[in-house]
Amino acid sequence: MLEKLPKEAQEWAEKLHWKERRYLLSLCHLLCAGSPELQAQFLDQYTADGLIAKIIQDYD
């Protein structure tokens, strides 16, 4: 499944330590268990929060 990711994302995922992999797997589990609407809402909010953090970081 990882081979379907962009090379940079694949390399990042393969380098994660076990503790970080557990967090990633937990997030995947939660996303898969949610309804499509809940998944979309989470991803929209998560992306928006990330963009705002990046803008603030670049501004500083």
Tab-separated table of C-alpha atoms in Angstrom:
chain	number	residue	atom	x	y	z
A	1	MET	CA	0.000	0.000	0.000
A	2	LEU	CA	2.858	2.398	0.754
A	3	GLU	CA	4.070	2.136	-2.835
A	4	LYS	CA	0.937	4.054	-3.871
A	5	LEU	CA	2.168	7.096	-1.917
A	6	PRO	CA	4.455	9.757	-3.359
A	7	LYS	CA	8.087	8.730	-2.841
A	8	GLU	CA	8.667	11.417	-0.183
A	9	ALA	CA	5.642	10.264	1.860
A	10	GLN	CA	6.643	6.626	1.474
A	11	GLU	CA	10.156	7.314	2.773
A	12	TRP	CA	8.754	9.342	5.681
A	13	ALA	CA	6.361	6.547	6.687
A	14	GLU	CA	9.076	3.909	6.495
A	15	LYS	CA	11.393	5.920	8.787
A	16	LEU	CA	8.877	6.358	11.606
A	17	HIS	CA	9.784	4.883	14.977
A	18	TRP	CA	7.413	2.330	16.484
A	19	LYS	CA	5.734	4.859	18.798
A	20	GLU	CA	5.030	7.206	15.873
A	21	ARG	CA	3.743	4.308	13.767
A	22	ARG	CA	1.254	3.493	16.524
A	23	TYR	CA	-0.055	7.062	16.394
A	24	LEU	CA	-0.356	6.908	12.618
A	25	LEU	CA	-2.174	3.577	12.791
A	26	SER	CA	-4.546	4.948	15.438
A	27	LEU	CA	-5.350	7.915	13.220
A	28	CYS	CA	-5.960	5.607	10.247
A	29	HIS	CA	-8.267	3.455	12.364
A	30	LEU	CA	-10.288	6.470	13.514
A	31	LEU	CA	-10.606	7.806	9.974
A	32	CYS	CA	-11.747	4.449	8.607
A	33	ALA	CA	-14.323	4.054	11.385
A	34	GLY	CA	-15.896	7.457	10.711
A	35	SER	CA	-18.624	8.209	8.220
A	36	PRO	CA	-17.578	9.831	4.929
A	37	GLU	CA	-18.996	13.131	6.201
A	38	LEU	CA	-16.994	12.906	9.426
A	39	GLN	CA	-13.854	11.982	7.494
A	40	ALA	CA	-14.279	14.986	5.198
A	41	GLN	CA	-14.919	17.315	8.127
A	42	PHE	CA	-11.819	16.092	9.968
A	43	LEU	CA	-9.584	16.355	6.905
A	44	ASP	CA	-10.878	19.842	6.083
A	45	GLN	CA	-10.231	21.050	9.633
A	46	TYR	CA	-6.855	19.313	9.887
A	47	THR	CA	-5.715	20.825	6.590
A	48	ALA	CA	-6.972	24.289	7.547
A	49	ASP	CA	-5.172	24.135	10.905
A	50	GLY	CA	-1.970	23.063	9.159
A	51	LEU	CA	-2.172	25.887	6.634
A	52	ILE	CA	-2.749	28.469	9.349
A	53	ALA	CA	0.198	27.133	11.364
A	54	LYS	CA	2.421	27.299	8.267
A	55	ILE	CA	1.350	30.874	7.497
A	56	ILE	CA	2.068	31.949	11.083
A	57	GLN	CA	5.423	30.157	11.052
A	58	ASP	CA	6.410	31.804	7.760
A	59	TYR	CA	5.311	35.201	9.080
A	60	ASP	CA	7.491	34.899	12.190
